[in-house]
Amino acid sequence: MDQRQALSAFAALAQVTRLQIVRVLVVAGPDGMAAGMVAEKTAVSPSNVSFHLKELERSGLITQKRESRSIIYTANYNTLGGLIRFLMEDCCAGNPEICLPVAAVAACCAPKVEEKLQ
Amino acid sequence: MDQRQALSAFAALAQVTRLQIVRVLVVAGPDGMAAGMVAEKTAVSPSNVSFHLKELERSGLITQKRESRSIIYTANYNTLGGLIRFLMEDCCAGNPEICLPVAAVAACCAPKVEEKLQ
DNA sequence: TCCATATTTCAATAATCCTTGAATTATTGA
DNA sequence: TCAATAATTCAAGGATTATTGAAATATGGA
């Protein structure tokens, strides 16, 4: 992820409706969720949700696929991960030791990380 | 970090000048950098840099302290770390196993993380 | 006190972004 | 083909944000 992509992702996440949509889709998992259901879950009008879904797609944070009459949106974990990496690289750039507490942030995945590192 | 703070931080980082400022200050480390020097490094006018520094401070990403005639700005690693955690918790919320690759992002601090986990 | 330096504040303009509701497109089943 | 469902697109507005240059504030030294 380069700076241009990161800027686009930050802009996408800097809006309350879009941030909610991303969270809803992350929880929905790899099966994703239809646009109408996203509108329902977030209590936002279909046309407005559609506007924000398009923004999120432009930034690579979600993808879409048609399935019959519905359009299914899915969170893009790679982009989310890329954004986290971008932030961490920034953070570690100059001062790795200051950044250590940030690395400990992996706590939310900690059990699995420990497994992996053995 | 709650959603409100995360939104504010995302908005702060979603602007090319501000993102550059943050990167400059992160590299500058705990000693920080005077506003004028930030303006020089980023090639932005003093008044404009001042505007963006204020935005970054409002979002908690940087702090300021006066030192003689200069005002020294310093990156706030806690906020950066909090934002990373916020993203990771989102990401791990529903599907920890999908999120694992993201945990591996700690690679940029990997040697130190491994040390710590032993 | 006066001047120079460092930075911020202000007002005005320009640019971008968000929301709304109506109209449009696409898909499916009768 | 027609009607119903699911979603997008469009135009208009209102709101927010960014940039500029000039004026104001704060500090330290002559």
GROMACS .gro file of C-alpha atoms (C1' of nucleotides) in nm:
model
  296
    1MET     CA    1   0.000   0.000   0.000
    2ASP     CA    2   0.143   0.336  -0.104
    3GLN     CA    3   0.064   0.679   0.031
    4ARG     CA    4  -0.203   0.744  -0.231
    5GLN     CA    5  -0.395   0.431  -0.137
    6ALA     CA    6  -0.357   0.503   0.232
    7LEU     CA    7  -0.496   0.854   0.186
    8SER     CA    8  -0.791   0.710   0.000
    9ALA     CA    9  -0.854   0.451   0.271
   10PHE     CA   10  -0.826   0.709   0.548
   11ALA     CA   11  -1.073   0.935   0.368
   12ALA     CA   12  -1.309   0.642   0.326
   13LEU     CA   13  -1.297   0.559   0.697
   14ALA     CA   14  -1.328   0.922   0.807
   15GLN     CA   15  -1.705   0.927   0.774
   16VAL     CA   16  -1.933   0.781   1.033
   17THR     CA   17  -2.169   0.598   0.797
   18ARG     CA   18  -1.882   0.444   0.604
   19LEU     CA   19  -1.700   0.338   0.918
   20GLN     CA   20  -2.018   0.167   1.037
   21ILE     CA   21  -2.061  -0.004   0.703
   22VAL     CA   22  -1.707  -0.138   0.717
   23ARG     CA   23  -1.758  -0.271   1.068
   24VAL     CA   24  -2.086  -0.435   0.968
   25LEU     CA   25  -1.919  -0.599   0.668
   26VAL     CA   26  -1.618  -0.712   0.869
   27VAL     CA   27  -1.846  -0.884   1.115
   28ALA     CA   28  -2.049  -1.029   0.828
   29GLY     CA   29  -1.735  -1.213   0.716
   30PRO     CA   30  -1.638  -1.357   0.379
   31ASP     CA   31  -1.998  -1.421   0.276
   32GLY     CA   32  -2.061  -1.048   0.277
   33MET     CA   33  -2.396  -0.877   0.291
   34ALA     CA   34  -2.648  -0.741   0.040
   35ALA     CA   35  -2.668  -0.364  -0.002
   36GLY     CA   36  -3.025  -0.356   0.124
   37MET     CA   37  -2.929  -0.540   0.440
   38VAL     CA   38  -2.642  -0.297   0.498
   39ALA     CA   39  -2.890  -0.011   0.464
   40GLU     CA   40  -3.117  -0.179   0.716
   41LYS     CA   41  -2.840  -0.256   0.966
   42THR     CA   42  -2.707   0.099   0.955
   43ALA     CA   43  -3.046   0.271   0.929
   44VAL     CA   44  -2.938   0.473   0.628
   45SER     CA   45  -3.141   0.528   0.309
   46PRO     CA   46  -3.065   0.293   0.019
   47SER     CA   47  -2.944   0.571  -0.207
   48ASN     CA   48  -2.717   0.712   0.058
   49VAL     CA   49  -2.579   0.370   0.148
   50SER     CA   50  -2.518   0.309  -0.219
   51PHE     CA   51  -2.320   0.633  -0.240
   52HIS     CA   52  -2.102   0.532   0.051
   53LEU     CA   53  -2.058   0.173  -0.069
   54LYS     CA   54  -1.924   0.313  -0.394
   55GLU     CA   55  -1.677   0.531  -0.206
   56LEU     CA   56  -1.561   0.233  -0.001
   57GLU     CA   57  -1.518   0.026  -0.313
   58ARG     CA   58  -1.316   0.299  -0.485
   59SER     CA   59  -1.079   0.290  -0.192
   60GLY     CA   60  -1.045  -0.087  -0.209
   61LEU     CA   61  -1.186  -0.149   0.137
   62ILE     CA   62  -1.477  -0.356   0.007
   63THR     CA   63  -1.565  -0.551  -0.307
   64GLN     CA   64  -1.898  -0.626  -0.470
   65LYS     CA   65  -2.051  -0.912  -0.663
   66ARG     CA   66  -2.397  -0.948  -0.802
   67GLU     CA   67  -2.602  -1.241  -0.680
   68SER     CA   68  -2.940  -1.257  -0.845
   69ARG     CA   69  -3.122  -0.935  -0.766
   70SER     CA   70  -2.893  -0.843  -0.480
   71ILE     CA   71  -2.547  -0.695  -0.484
   72ILE     CA   72  -2.332  -0.850  -0.217
   73TYR     CA   73  -2.058  -0.643  -0.055
   74THR     CA   74  -1.764  -0.798   0.124
   75ALA     CA   75  -1.492  -0.645   0.340
   76ASN     CA   76  -1.146  -0.660   0.184
   77TYR     CA   77  -0.922  -0.782   0.462
   78ASN     CA   78  -0.611  -0.732   0.254
   79THR     CA   79  -0.670  -0.361   0.225
   80LEU     CA   80  -0.749  -0.330   0.596
   81GLY     CA   81  -0.431  -0.520   0.669
   82GLY     CA   82  -0.235  -0.304   0.426
   83LEU     CA   83  -0.356   0.008   0.600
   84ILE     CA   84  -0.252  -0.128   0.940
   85ARG     CA   85   0.089  -0.210   0.797
   86PHE     CA   86   0.116   0.139   0.651
   87LEU     CA   87   0.048   0.291   0.993
   88MET     CA   88   0.292   0.058   1.165
   89GLU     CA   89   0.568   0.125   0.918
   90ASP     CA   90   0.519   0.496   0.970
   91CYS     CA   91   0.530   0.438   1.337
   92CYS     CA   92   0.836   0.220   1.332
   93ALA     CA   93   1.014   0.433   1.075
   94GLY     CA   94   1.226   0.635   1.306
   95ASN     CA   95   1.198   0.477   1.646
   96PRO     CA   96   1.134   0.103   1.664
   97GLU     CA   97   1.161   0.096   2.041
   98ILE     CA   98   0.891   0.358   2.082
   99CYS     CA   99   0.678   0.153   1.849
  100LEU     CA  100   0.698  -0.161   2.058
  101PRO     CA  101   0.383  -0.091   2.258
  102VAL     CA  102   0.209  -0.064   1.926
  103ALA     CA  103   0.331  -0.406   1.826
  104ALA     CA  104   0.175  -0.536   2.144
  105VAL     CA  105  -0.152  -0.420   1.992
  106ALA     CA  106  -0.148  -0.755   1.822
  107ALA     CA  107  -0.295  -0.858   2.156
  108CYS     CA  108  -0.637  -0.893   1.996
  109CYS     CA  109  -0.491  -1.174   1.787
  110ALA     CA  110  -0.231  -1.258   2.048
  111PRO     CA  111  -0.298  -1.630   2.102
  112LYS     CA  112  -0.271  -1.696   1.731
  113VAL     CA  113   0.034  -1.475   1.694
  114GLU     CA  114   0.215  -1.663   1.967
  115GLU     CA  115   0.129  -1.991   1.801
  116LYS     CA  116   0.265  -1.866   1.475
  117LEU     CA  117   0.588  -1.735   1.617
  118GLN     CA  118   0.684  -2.063   1.780
  119MET     CA  119  -0.991   0.479   2.154
  120ASP     CA  120  -1.362   0.498   2.074
  121GLN     CA  121  -1.528   0.541   1.738
  122ARG     CA  122  -1.547   0.917   1.771
  123GLN     CA  123  -1.172   0.946   1.826
  124ALA     CA  124  -1.101   0.704   1.544
  125LEU     CA  125  -1.316   0.908   1.306
  126SER     CA  126  -1.127   1.219   1.405
  127ALA     CA  127  -0.790   1.050   1.354
  128PHE     CA  128  -0.892   0.908   1.016
  129ALA     CA  129  -1.009   1.252   0.904
  130ALA     CA  130  -0.681   1.401   1.020
  131LEU     CA  131  -0.479   1.147   0.822
  132ALA     CA  132  -0.698   1.176   0.512
  133GLN     CA  133  -0.521   1.486   0.384
  134VAL     CA  134  -0.191   1.469   0.205
  135THR     CA  135  -0.021   1.757   0.387
  136ARG     CA  136  -0.128   1.628   0.726
  137LEU     CA  137  -0.019   1.274   0.648
  138GLN     CA  138   0.322   1.410   0.547
  139ILE     CA  139   0.344   1.614   0.863
  140VAL     CA  140   0.271   1.309   1.075
  141ARG     CA  141   0.536   1.106   0.896
  142VAL     CA  142   0.789   1.385   0.938
  143LEU     CA  143   0.712   1.410   1.310
  144VAL     CA  144   0.723   1.035   1.360
  145VAL     CA  145   1.069   1.024   1.206
  146ALA     CA  146   1.171   1.326   1.413
  147GLY     CA  147   1.106   1.120   1.724
  148PRO     CA  148   1.034   1.228   2.082
  149ASP     CA  149   1.228   1.553   2.049
  150GLY     CA  150   0.976   1.672   1.796
  151MET     CA  151   1.021   1.953   1.548
  152ALA     CA  152   0.949   2.326   1.535
  153ALA     CA  153   0.653   2.441   1.325
  154GLY     CA  154   0.879   2.635   1.093
  155MET     CA  155   1.094   2.333   1.028
  156VAL     CA  156   0.785   2.126   0.953
  157ALA     CA  157   0.679   2.391   0.703
  158GLU     CA  158   1.023   2.376   0.543
  159LYS     CA  159   1.037   1.996   0.529
  160THR     CA  160   0.692   1.972   0.373
  161ALA     CA  161   0.725   2.280   0.150
  162VAL     CA  162   0.399   2.424   0.273
  163SER     CA  163   0.335   2.786   0.377
  164PRO     CA  164   0.365   2.862   0.749
  165SER     CA  165   0.002   2.964   0.784
  166ASN     CA  166  -0.120   2.655   0.606
  167VAL     CA  167   0.106   2.426   0.807
  168SER     CA  168  -0.022   2.595   1.121
  169PHE     CA  169  -0.379   2.520   1.015
  170HIS     CA  170  -0.299   2.154   0.963
  171LEU     CA  171  -0.095   2.124   1.283
  172LYS     CA  172  -0.398   2.248   1.472
  173GLU     CA  173  -0.617   1.987   1.308
  174LEU     CA  174  -0.369   1.714   1.395
  175GLU     CA  175  -0.356   1.832   1.753
  176ARG     CA  176  -0.735   1.838   1.782
  177SER     CA  177  -0.736   1.474   1.681
  178GLY     CA  178  -0.470   1.387   1.936
  179LEU     CA  179  -0.215   1.267   1.682
  180ILE     CA  180   0.041   1.529   1.784
  181THR     CA  181   0.112   1.753   2.083
  182GLN     CA  182   0.275   2.092   2.109
  183LYS     CA  183   0.497   2.272   2.356
  184ARG     CA  184   0.650   2.614   2.335
  185GLU     CA  185   1.026   2.636   2.351
  186SER     CA  186   1.151   2.991   2.340
  187ARG     CA  187   1.029   3.145   2.018
  188SER     CA  188   0.950   2.812   1.856
  189ILE     CA  189   0.657   2.582   1.905
  190ILE     CA  190   0.768   2.222   1.902
  191TYR     CA  191   0.533   1.955   1.773
  192THR     CA  192   0.571   1.589   1.863
  193ALA     CA  193   0.399   1.279   1.729
  194ASN     CA  194   0.172   1.109   1.982
  195TYR     CA  195   0.260   0.742   1.954
  196ASN     CA  196  -0.019   0.642   2.189
  197THR     CA  197  -0.283   0.777   1.956
  198LEU     CA  198  -0.121   0.616   1.654
  199GLY     CA  199  -0.110   0.290   1.847
  200GLY     CA  200  -0.471   0.331   1.955
  201LEU     CA  201  -0.578   0.379   1.597
  202ILE     CA  202  -0.395   0.065   1.490
  203ARG     CA  203  -0.562  -0.124   1.770
  204PHE     CA  204  -0.901   0.013   1.667
  205LEU     CA  205  -0.846  -0.115   1.313
  206MET     CA  206  -0.726  -0.453   1.434
  207GLU     CA  207  -1.017  -0.501   1.670
  208ASP     CA  208  -1.252  -0.421   1.385
  209CYS     CA  209  -1.069  -0.663   1.172
  210CYS     CA  210  -1.060  -0.941   1.426
  211ALA     CA  211  -1.415  -0.877   1.542
  212GLY     CA  212  -1.589  -1.142   1.342
  213ASN     CA  213  -1.319  -1.360   1.196
  214PRO     CA  214  -0.993  -1.391   1.389
  215GLU     CA  215  -0.853  -1.648   1.147
  216ILE     CA  216  -0.902  -1.418   0.850
  217CYS     CA  217  -0.728  -1.150   1.047
  218LEU     CA  218  -0.415  -1.352   1.109
  219PRO     CA  219  -0.227  -1.219   0.807
  220VAL     CA  220  -0.291  -0.876   0.953
  221ALA     CA  221  -0.133  -0.980   1.280
  222ALA     CA  222   0.172  -1.079   1.083
  223VAL     CA  223   0.192  -0.714   0.986
  224ALA     CA  224   0.386  -0.679   1.309
  225ALA     CA  225   0.668  -0.790   1.081
  226CYS     CA  226   0.806  -0.437   1.073
  227CYS     CA  227   0.872  -0.476   1.444
  228ALA     CA  228   0.913  -0.850   1.415
  229PRO     CA  229   1.252  -0.904   1.582
  230LYS     CA  230   1.144  -0.713   1.889
  231VAL     CA  231   0.806  -0.883   1.900
  232GLU     CA  232   0.967  -1.225   1.893
  233GLU     CA  233   1.198  -1.124   2.176
  234LYS     CA  234   0.904  -1.009   2.379
  235LEU     CA  235   0.694  -1.316   2.321
  236GLN     CA  236   0.960  -1.558   2.446
  237DT     C1'  237   1.157   4.996   2.451
  238DC     C1'  238   1.225   4.853   1.980
  239DC     C1'  239   1.316   4.522   1.638
  240DA     C1'  240   1.342   4.068   1.444
  241DT     C1'  241   1.187   3.602   1.460
  242DA     C1'  242   0.838   3.235   1.499
  243DT     C1'  243   0.396   3.129   1.470
  244DT     C1'  244  -0.100   3.185   1.478
  245DT     C1'  245  -0.540   3.395   1.358
  246DC     C1'  246  -0.861   3.591   1.048
  247DA     C1'  247  -1.158   3.670   0.642
  248DA     C1'  248  -1.253   3.550   0.190
  249DT     C1'  249  -1.256   3.241  -0.177
  250DA     C1'  250  -1.242   2.796  -0.384
  251DA     C1'  251  -1.305   2.321  -0.370
  252DT     C1'  252  -1.491   1.904  -0.200
  253DC     C1'  253  -1.823   1.618   0.021
  254DC     C1'  254  -2.288   1.467   0.203
  255DT     C1'  255  -2.785   1.414   0.179
  256DT     C1'  256  -3.229   1.388  -0.037
  257DG     C1'  257  -3.583   1.228  -0.334
  258DA     C1'  258  -3.703   1.122  -0.795
  259DA     C1'  259  -3.582   0.876  -1.199
  260DT     C1'  260  -3.331   0.483  -1.399
  261DT     C1'  261  -3.129   0.019  -1.459
  262DA     C1'  262  -3.110  -0.478  -1.378
  263DT     C1'  263  -3.310  -0.916  -1.244
  264DT     C1'  264  -3.658  -1.254  -1.159
  265DG     C1'  265  -4.100  -1.482  -1.172
  266DA     C1'  266  -4.595  -1.483  -1.323
  267DT     C1'  267  -4.420  -0.890  -2.169
  268DC     C1'  268  -4.552  -0.701  -1.708
  269DA     C1'  269  -4.502  -0.620  -1.243
  270DA     C1'  270  -4.223  -0.644  -0.837
  271DT     C1'  271  -3.785  -0.626  -0.612
  272DA     C1'  272  -3.303  -0.454  -0.545
  273DA     C1'  273  -3.002  -0.128  -0.623
  274DT     C1'  274  -2.784   0.268  -0.860
  275DT     C1'  275  -2.761   0.724  -1.073
  276DC     C1'  276  -2.861   1.200  -1.103
  277DA     C1'  277  -2.927   1.693  -0.989
  278DA     C1'  278  -2.974   2.025  -0.639
  279DG     C1'  279  -2.887   2.190  -0.198
  280DG     C1'  280  -2.640   2.255   0.209
  281DA     C1'  281  -2.236   2.181   0.486
  282DT     C1'  282  -1.764   2.119   0.561
  283DT     C1'  283  -1.279   2.176   0.451
  284DA     C1'  284  -0.855   2.379   0.231
  285DT     C1'  285  -0.580   2.768   0.068
  286DT     C1'  286  -0.420   3.237   0.054
  287DG     C1'  287  -0.218   3.659   0.212
  288DA     C1'  288  -0.251   4.012   0.547
  289DA     C1'  289  -0.275   4.125   1.027
  290DA     C1'  290  -0.204   3.997   1.507
  291DT     C1'  291   0.037   3.769   1.905
  292DA     C1'  292   0.436   3.605   2.164
  293DT     C1'  293   0.928   3.576   2.264
  294DG     C1'  294   1.400   3.714   2.319
  295DG     C1'  295   1.791   4.013   2.245
  296DA     C1'  296   2.003   4.488   2.143
   0.00000   0.00000   0.00000
